[in-house]
Amino acid sequence: MTLNPAWDVFFGLVLLGKSLWYYSEKPKNLGISLTRQIAFYVGMVLALFIFVGPIAHVAIHKFQFHMVQHISLMMLISPLIVLGSPVNVAVNSKHKSVRKIIKVLGSNLLIKQLFRPEVGFVLFLVILLVTHFSPLANAGMINPTVHEFELILFILGGFIYYYPVLEGNPKPFNVPYFTRILSLFAMMLPETMVGFFLYSGNHVLHKLPNNVSKDVGLLQQHTGGAIMWALGMLIDAGWIALAAAEWIKSEKKLVGDE
């Protein structure tokens, strides 16, 4: 089982195109801080490593690398991109066509509902479960195209989930800081439990590529579960701390305005 190089080209062009667009908009002139710009570019670079090259090709037959992709896209890259304020940049774009697209998308009732924190939470949770404990998970281990589809789900689900709980972009709904932090805390449980079940299982929970034995597959599953269990909690703790810092900053601003 091998990955079609066309996927490298596709993801490479998409990521390069988005990065060049962001740079061309001169986000500094739109009030986007250097820290947020760096977050966006770091997210793009990490996404390039995950989507294109050795990791992407190894991950289709080594489960632990698939878990690295999963954690990176859903829990690290997606929130970094959100922090880069790309929608804020698009809303104020110097290109009329970009502003028009954002306006059309923003006026769509269904799309707006996706960015409710509770909807993003459920969507993130469903993606987390079906990509590891369902027929889709099995198909992703033996079909490279399905595997790549899962990666797209990871980054889209992560972006939708983190959008309302992190600052940096216009929000269709007001989300209290308490709700944001509670959501981030609550998401730690299913993430760590997925890692725990993968790590502690005594049998392989998904189908294996033809060239991978059950013993090797189980070892890979345990390794991937350990990565998910440990890194997931560590990364989540960082986003909780950031959300708490944003809450404190907001409260201080309110006190200062009084």
mmCIF file of C-alpha atoms in Angstrom:
data_model
loop_
_atom_site.group_PDB
_atom_site.id
_atom_site.type_symbol
_atom_site.label_atom_id
_atom_site.label_comp_id
_atom_site.label_asym_id
_atom_site.label_seq_id
_atom_site.Cartn_x
_atom_site.Cartn_y
_atom_site.Cartn_z
ATOM 1 C CA MET A 1 0.000 0.000 0.000
ATOM 2 C CA THR A 2 1.519 3.277 -1.134
ATOM 3 C CA LEU A 3 0.366 6.864 -1.095
ATOM 4 C CA ASN A 4 -0.240 8.538 -4.453
ATOM 5 C CA PRO A 5 2.269 11.429 -4.844
ATOM 6 C CA ALA A 6 -0.619 13.498 -6.196
ATOM 7 C CA TRP A 7 -1.674 14.005 -2.582
ATOM 8 C CA ASP A 8 1.701 15.624 -1.855
ATOM 9 C CA VAL A 9 1.184 18.007 -4.748
ATOM 10 C CA PHE A 10 -2.394 18.794 -3.760
ATOM 11 C CA PHE A 11 -1.699 19.536 -0.111
ATOM 12 C CA GLY A 12 1.549 21.323 -0.926
ATOM 13 C CA LEU A 13 -0.193 23.693 -3.335
ATOM 14 C CA VAL A 14 -3.082 24.337 -0.945
ATOM 15 C CA LEU A 15 -0.797 25.136 1.986
ATOM 16 C CA LEU A 16 1.555 27.248 -0.111
ATOM 17 C CA GLY A 17 -1.374 29.119 -1.638
ATOM 18 C CA LYS A 18 -2.918 29.902 1.740
ATOM 19 C CA SER A 19 0.426 31.045 3.142
ATOM 20 C CA LEU A 20 1.100 33.336 0.191
ATOM 21 C CA TRP A 21 -2.408 34.770 0.393
ATOM 22 C CA TYR A 22 -2.012 35.482 4.118
ATOM 23 C CA TYR A 23 1.358 37.160 3.525
ATOM 24 C CA SER A 24 0.002 39.218 0.613
ATOM 25 C CA GLU A 25 -2.749 40.645 2.809
ATOM 26 C CA LYS A 26 -0.113 42.265 5.045
ATOM 27 C CA PRO A 27 -1.813 41.216 8.295
ATOM 28 C CA LYS A 28 0.279 43.691 10.288
ATOM 29 C CA ASN A 29 -1.587 46.526 8.585
ATOM 30 C CA LEU A 30 -4.857 44.931 9.702
ATOM 31 C CA GLY A 31 -3.835 44.986 13.356
ATOM 32 C CA ILE A 32 -2.798 41.331 13.522
ATOM 33 C CA SER A 33 0.037 41.040 16.043
ATOM 34 C CA LEU A 34 3.391 39.505 15.182
ATOM 35 C CA THR A 35 2.688 36.697 17.663
ATOM 36 C CA ARG A 36 -0.490 35.741 15.822
ATOM 37 C CA GLN A 37 1.252 35.912 12.461
ATOM 38 C CA ILE A 38 3.982 33.594 13.737
ATOM 39 C CA ALA A 39 1.326 31.194 15.042
ATOM 40 C CA PHE A 40 -0.238 31.030 11.586
ATOM 41 C CA TYR A 41 3.038 30.411 9.780
ATOM 42 C CA VAL A 42 4.140 27.802 12.325
ATOM 43 C CA GLY A 43 0.812 26.048 11.798
ATOM 44 C CA MET A 44 1.318 26.094 8.030
ATOM 45 C CA VAL A 45 4.868 24.727 8.278
ATOM 46 C CA LEU A 46 3.799 21.944 10.642
ATOM 47 C CA ALA A 47 0.895 21.113 8.343
ATOM 48 C CA LEU A 48 3.335 20.837 5.441
ATOM 49 C CA PHE A 49 5.406 18.281 7.378
ATOM 50 C CA ILE A 50 2.273 16.311 8.279
ATOM 51 C CA PHE A 51 0.559 16.369 4.889
ATOM 52 C CA VAL A 52 3.565 16.205 2.563
ATOM 53 C CA GLY A 53 6.638 14.003 2.540
ATOM 54 C CA PRO A 54 7.960 11.103 4.641
ATOM 55 C CA ILE A 55 5.511 11.282 7.569
ATOM 56 C CA ALA A 56 2.493 11.216 5.252
ATOM 57 C CA HIS A 57 3.856 8.206 3.338
ATOM 58 C CA VAL A 58 4.921 6.239 6.410
ATOM 59 C CA ALA A 59 1.673 6.920 8.284
ATOM 60 C CA ILE A 60 -0.475 4.878 5.897
ATOM 61 C CA HIS A 61 1.116 1.652 7.178
ATOM 62 C CA LYS A 62 2.513 2.633 10.615
ATOM 63 C CA PHE A 63 -0.229 3.445 13.093
ATOM 64 C CA GLN A 64 1.924 5.466 15.483
ATOM 65 C CA PHE A 65 2.691 7.957 12.702
ATOM 66 C CA HIS A 66 -1.011 8.156 11.929
ATOM 67 C CA MET A 67 -1.527 9.172 15.565
ATOM 68 C CA VAL A 68 1.173 11.823 15.215
ATOM 69 C CA GLN A 69 -0.782 13.187 12.241
ATOM 70 C CA HIS A 70 -4.012 13.065 14.214
ATOM 71 C CA ILE A 71 -2.675 14.870 17.286
ATOM 72 C CA SER A 72 -0.777 17.435 15.225
ATOM 73 C CA LEU A 73 -3.704 18.342 12.973
ATOM 74 C CA MET A 74 -6.564 18.307 15.495
ATOM 75 C CA MET A 75 -4.858 19.591 18.626
ATOM 76 C CA LEU A 76 -1.894 21.693 17.506
ATOM 77 C CA ILE A 77 -2.042 22.864 13.890
ATOM 78 C CA SER A 78 -5.751 23.758 13.843
ATOM 79 C CA PRO A 79 -5.614 26.036 16.912
ATOM 80 C CA LEU A 80 -2.381 27.637 15.684
ATOM 81 C CA ILE A 81 -4.124 28.549 12.439
ATOM 82 C CA VAL A 82 -7.113 29.902 14.381
ATOM 83 C CA LEU A 83 -4.757 32.042 16.490
ATOM 84 C CA GLY A 84 -3.344 33.479 13.271
ATOM 85 C CA SER A 85 -6.693 35.265 12.725
ATOM 86 C CA PRO A 86 -7.174 34.111 9.101
ATOM 87 C CA VAL A 87 -10.902 34.923 9.086
ATOM 88 C CA ASN A 88 -10.196 38.368 10.506
ATOM 89 C CA VAL A 89 -7.726 38.857 7.676
ATOM 90 C CA ALA A 90 -10.234 37.578 5.100
ATOM 91 C CA VAL A 91 -13.031 39.833 6.380
ATOM 92 C CA ASN A 92 -10.744 42.831 5.885
ATOM 93 C CA SER A 93 -9.098 41.516 2.728
ATOM 94 C CA LYS A 94 -7.955 43.932 0.053
ATOM 95 C CA HIS A 95 -9.467 41.517 -2.469
ATOM 96 C CA LYS A 96 -13.163 42.105 -3.069
ATOM 97 C CA SER A 97 -13.696 38.475 -4.101
ATOM 98 C CA VAL A 98 -12.351 37.198 -0.758
ATOM 99 C CA ARG A 99 -14.575 39.566 1.219
ATOM 100 C CA LYS A 100 -17.567 38.487 -0.851
ATOM 101 C CA ILE A 101 -16.903 34.789 -0.228
ATOM 102 C CA ILE A 102 -16.603 35.378 3.518
ATOM 103 C CA LYS A 103 -19.804 37.421 3.512
ATOM 104 C CA VAL A 104 -21.712 34.672 1.690
ATOM 105 C CA LEU A 105 -20.371 31.970 4.008
ATOM 106 C CA GLY A 106 -21.055 34.088 7.081
ATOM 107 C CA SER A 107 -24.663 34.638 6.072
ATOM 108 C CA ASN A 108 -25.310 30.909 5.623
ATOM 109 C CA LEU A 109 -27.330 29.755 8.625
ATOM 110 C CA LEU A 110 -25.986 26.184 8.552
ATOM 111 C CA ILE A 111 -22.354 27.291 8.417
ATOM 112 C CA LYS A 112 -22.933 29.759 11.271
ATOM 113 C CA GLN A 113 -24.317 26.968 13.467
ATOM 114 C CA LEU A 114 -21.100 24.988 13.004
ATOM 115 C CA PHE A 115 -19.301 27.629 15.033
ATOM 116 C CA ARG A 116 -21.406 27.280 18.135
ATOM 117 C CA PRO A 117 -19.075 25.856 20.817
ATOM 118 C CA GLU A 118 -21.395 22.939 21.582
ATOM 119 C CA VAL A 119 -21.660 22.017 17.893
ATOM 120 C CA GLY A 120 -17.888 22.190 17.449
ATOM 121 C CA PHE A 121 -17.445 20.046 20.559
ATOM 122 C CA VAL A 122 -19.778 17.314 19.288
ATOM 123 C CA LEU A 123 -18.255 17.406 15.798
ATOM 124 C CA PHE A 124 -14.727 17.120 17.210
ATOM 125 C CA LEU A 125 -15.820 14.232 19.437
ATOM 126 C CA VAL A 126 -17.534 12.364 16.589
ATOM 127 C CA ILE A 127 -14.470 12.696 14.360
ATOM 128 C CA LEU A 128 -12.260 11.536 17.220
ATOM 129 C CA LEU A 129 -14.333 8.385 17.737
ATOM 130 C CA VAL A 130 -15.246 7.380 14.184
ATOM 131 C CA THR A 131 -11.667 7.721 12.932
ATOM 132 C CA HIS A 132 -10.461 5.258 15.574
ATOM 133 C CA PHE A 133 -13.385 2.963 16.461
ATOM 134 C CA SER A 134 -15.523 2.473 13.363
ATOM 135 C CA PRO A 135 -15.473 1.029 9.826
ATOM 136 C CA LEU A 136 -13.979 4.347 8.717
ATOM 137 C CA ALA A 137 -10.989 3.681 10.986
ATOM 138 C CA ASN A 138 -10.532 0.258 9.397
ATOM 139 C CA ALA A 139 -10.809 1.661 5.889
ATOM 140 C CA GLY A 140 -8.263 4.355 6.705
ATOM 141 C CA MET A 141 -5.686 1.712 7.617
ATOM 142 C CA ILE A 142 -5.956 -0.166 4.329
ATOM 143 C CA ASN A 143 -6.972 2.527 1.829
ATOM 144 C CA PRO A 144 -4.636 5.522 1.330
ATOM 145 C CA THR A 145 -7.399 7.703 -0.131
ATOM 146 C CA VAL A 146 -9.622 7.145 2.916
ATOM 147 C CA HIS A 147 -6.608 7.852 5.122
ATOM 148 C CA GLU A 148 -6.101 11.228 3.433
ATOM 149 C CA PHE A 149 -9.813 11.952 3.817
ATOM 150 C CA GLU A 150 -9.389 11.384 7.552
ATOM 151 C CA LEU A 151 -6.593 13.961 7.640
ATOM 152 C CA ILE A 152 -8.902 16.528 6.065
ATOM 153 C CA LEU A 153 -11.532 15.702 8.701
ATOM 154 C CA PHE A 154 -8.912 16.195 11.424
ATOM 155 C CA ILE A 155 -7.923 19.711 10.405
ATOM 156 C CA LEU A 156 -11.452 20.867 9.563
ATOM 157 C CA GLY A 157 -12.874 19.442 12.782
ATOM 158 C CA GLY A 158 -10.078 20.982 14.799
ATOM 159 C CA PHE A 159 -10.527 24.397 13.185
ATOM 160 C CA ILE A 160 -14.293 24.405 13.800
ATOM 161 C CA TYR A 161 -13.833 23.299 17.416
ATOM 162 C CA TYR A 162 -11.141 25.809 18.368
ATOM 163 C CA TYR A 163 -12.631 28.756 16.458
ATOM 164 C CA PRO A 164 -15.178 29.787 19.125
ATOM 165 C CA VAL A 165 -12.957 28.980 22.124
ATOM 166 C CA LEU A 166 -9.857 30.956 21.112
ATOM 167 C CA GLU A 167 -9.517 34.663 20.374
ATOM 168 C CA GLY A 168 -8.439 36.259 17.108
ATOM 169 C CA ASN A 169 -11.418 36.068 14.744
ATOM 170 C CA PRO A 170 -14.937 37.529 14.509
ATOM 171 C CA LYS A 171 -17.408 35.157 16.179
ATOM 172 C CA PRO A 172 -21.017 34.640 15.065
ATOM 173 C CA PHE A 173 -21.988 33.893 18.679
ATOM 174 C CA ASN A 174 -20.820 35.302 21.989
ATOM 175 C CA VAL A 175 -19.000 32.577 23.935
ATOM 176 C CA PRO A 176 -18.289 33.273 27.627
ATOM 177 C CA TYR A 177 -14.748 32.554 28.751
ATOM 178 C CA PHE A 178 -16.038 30.096 31.338
ATOM 179 C CA THR A 179 -17.677 28.083 28.527
ATOM 180 C CA ARG A 180 -14.447 28.104 26.523
ATOM 181 C CA ILE A 181 -12.353 26.772 29.379
ATOM 182 C CA LEU A 182 -14.998 24.224 30.365
ATOM 183 C CA SER A 183 -15.076 22.947 26.774
ATOM 184 C CA LEU A 184 -11.298 22.570 26.674
ATOM 185 C CA PHE A 185 -11.279 20.754 30.013
ATOM 186 C CA ALA A 186 -14.127 18.464 28.950
ATOM 187 C CA MET A 187 -12.433 17.530 25.684
ATOM 188 C CA MET A 188 -9.415 16.212 27.578
ATOM 189 C CA LEU A 189 -11.436 13.230 28.816
ATOM 190 C CA PRO A 190 -12.383 11.627 25.470
ATOM 191 C CA GLU A 191 -8.959 12.419 24.024
ATOM 192 C CA THR A 192 -7.101 10.746 26.866
ATOM 193 C CA MET A 193 -9.551 7.831 26.962
ATOM 194 C CA VAL A 194 -9.005 7.147 23.266
ATOM 195 C CA GLY A 195 -5.279 7.072 23.935
ATOM 196 C CA PHE A 196 -5.789 4.842 26.972
ATOM 197 C CA PHE A 197 -7.944 2.288 25.106
ATOM 198 C CA LEU A 198 -5.445 2.121 22.245
ATOM 199 C CA TYR A 199 -2.535 1.743 24.664
ATOM 200 C CA SER A 200 -4.102 -0.808 26.997
ATOM 201 C CA GLY A 201 -5.907 -2.987 24.452
ATOM 202 C CA ASN A 202 -4.781 -6.638 24.253
ATOM 203 C CA HIS A 203 -5.847 -7.060 20.652
ATOM 204 C CA VAL A 204 -5.657 -4.945 17.518
ATOM 205 C CA LEU A 205 -8.671 -2.646 17.293
ATOM 206 C CA HIS A 206 -8.435 -1.948 13.569
ATOM 207 C CA LYS A 207 -7.547 -3.696 10.328
ATOM 208 C CA LEU A 208 -3.915 -3.917 9.351
ATOM 209 C CA PRO A 209 -2.132 -3.452 6.029
ATOM 210 C CA ASN A 210 -1.192 -6.773 4.418
ATOM 211 C CA ASN A 211 2.508 -6.343 5.197
ATOM 212 C CA VAL A 212 1.965 -5.728 8.948
ATOM 213 C CA SER A 213 1.693 -8.690 11.348
ATOM 214 C CA LYS A 214 -0.700 -8.688 14.322
ATOM 215 C CA ASP A 215 2.195 -8.508 16.795
ATOM 216 C CA VAL A 216 3.697 -5.509 15.038
ATOM 217 C CA GLY A 217 0.261 -3.947 14.640
ATOM 218 C CA LEU A 218 -0.429 -4.285 18.360
ATOM 219 C CA LEU A 219 2.929 -2.718 19.223
ATOM 220 C CA GLN A 220 2.182 0.178 16.875
ATOM 221 C CA GLN A 221 -1.257 0.566 18.429
ATOM 222 C CA HIS A 222 0.217 0.698 21.931
ATOM 223 C CA THR A 223 2.811 3.245 20.835
ATOM 224 C CA GLY A 224 0.195 5.392 19.114
ATOM 225 C CA GLY A 225 -2.063 5.213 22.164
ATOM 226 C CA ALA A 226 0.764 6.272 24.465
ATOM 227 C CA ILE A 227 1.507 9.240 22.209
ATOM 228 C CA MET A 228 -2.151 10.252 22.232
ATOM 229 C CA TRP A 229 -2.489 9.791 25.980
ATOM 230 C CA ALA A 230 0.585 11.795 26.932
ATOM 231 C CA LEU A 231 0.859 14.510 24.289
ATOM 232 C CA GLY A 232 -2.879 15.101 24.112
ATOM 233 C CA MET A 233 -3.040 16.104 27.777
ATOM 234 C CA LEU A 234 0.080 18.249 27.512
ATOM 235 C CA ILE A 235 -1.125 20.163 24.460
ATOM 236 C CA ASP A 236 -4.618 20.624 25.880
ATOM 237 C CA ALA A 237 -3.179 22.033 29.090
ATOM 238 C CA GLY A 238 -1.437 24.688 27.008
ATOM 239 C CA TRP A 239 -4.672 25.784 25.298
ATOM 240 C CA ILE A 240 -6.501 25.868 28.638
ATOM 241 C CA ALA A 241 -3.774 28.099 30.057
ATOM 242 C CA LEU A 242 -4.036 30.391 27.018
ATOM 243 C CA ALA A 243 -7.829 30.625 27.314
ATOM 244 C CA ALA A 244 -7.476 31.412 31.021
ATOM 245 C CA ALA A 245 -4.919 34.125 30.237
ATOM 246 C CA GLU A 246 -7.299 35.649 27.674
ATOM 247 C CA TRP A 247 -10.072 35.626 30.301
ATOM 248 C CA ILE A 248 -7.855 37.409 32.841
ATOM 249 C CA LYS A 249 -6.820 39.958 30.215
ATOM 250 C CA SER A 250 -10.478 40.582 29.346
ATOM 251 C CA GLU A 251 -11.412 41.078 33.009
ATOM 252 C CA LYS A 252 -8.556 43.518 33.540
ATOM 253 C CA LYS A 253 -9.670 45.492 30.498
ATOM 254 C CA LEU A 254 -13.221 45.677 31.866
ATOM 255 C CA VAL A 255 -11.930 46.913 35.218
ATOM 256 C CA GLY A 256 -9.753 49.486 33.476
ATOM 257 C CA ASP A 257 -12.688 50.767 31.413
ATOM 258 C CA GLU A 258 -14.655 51.349 34.594
#
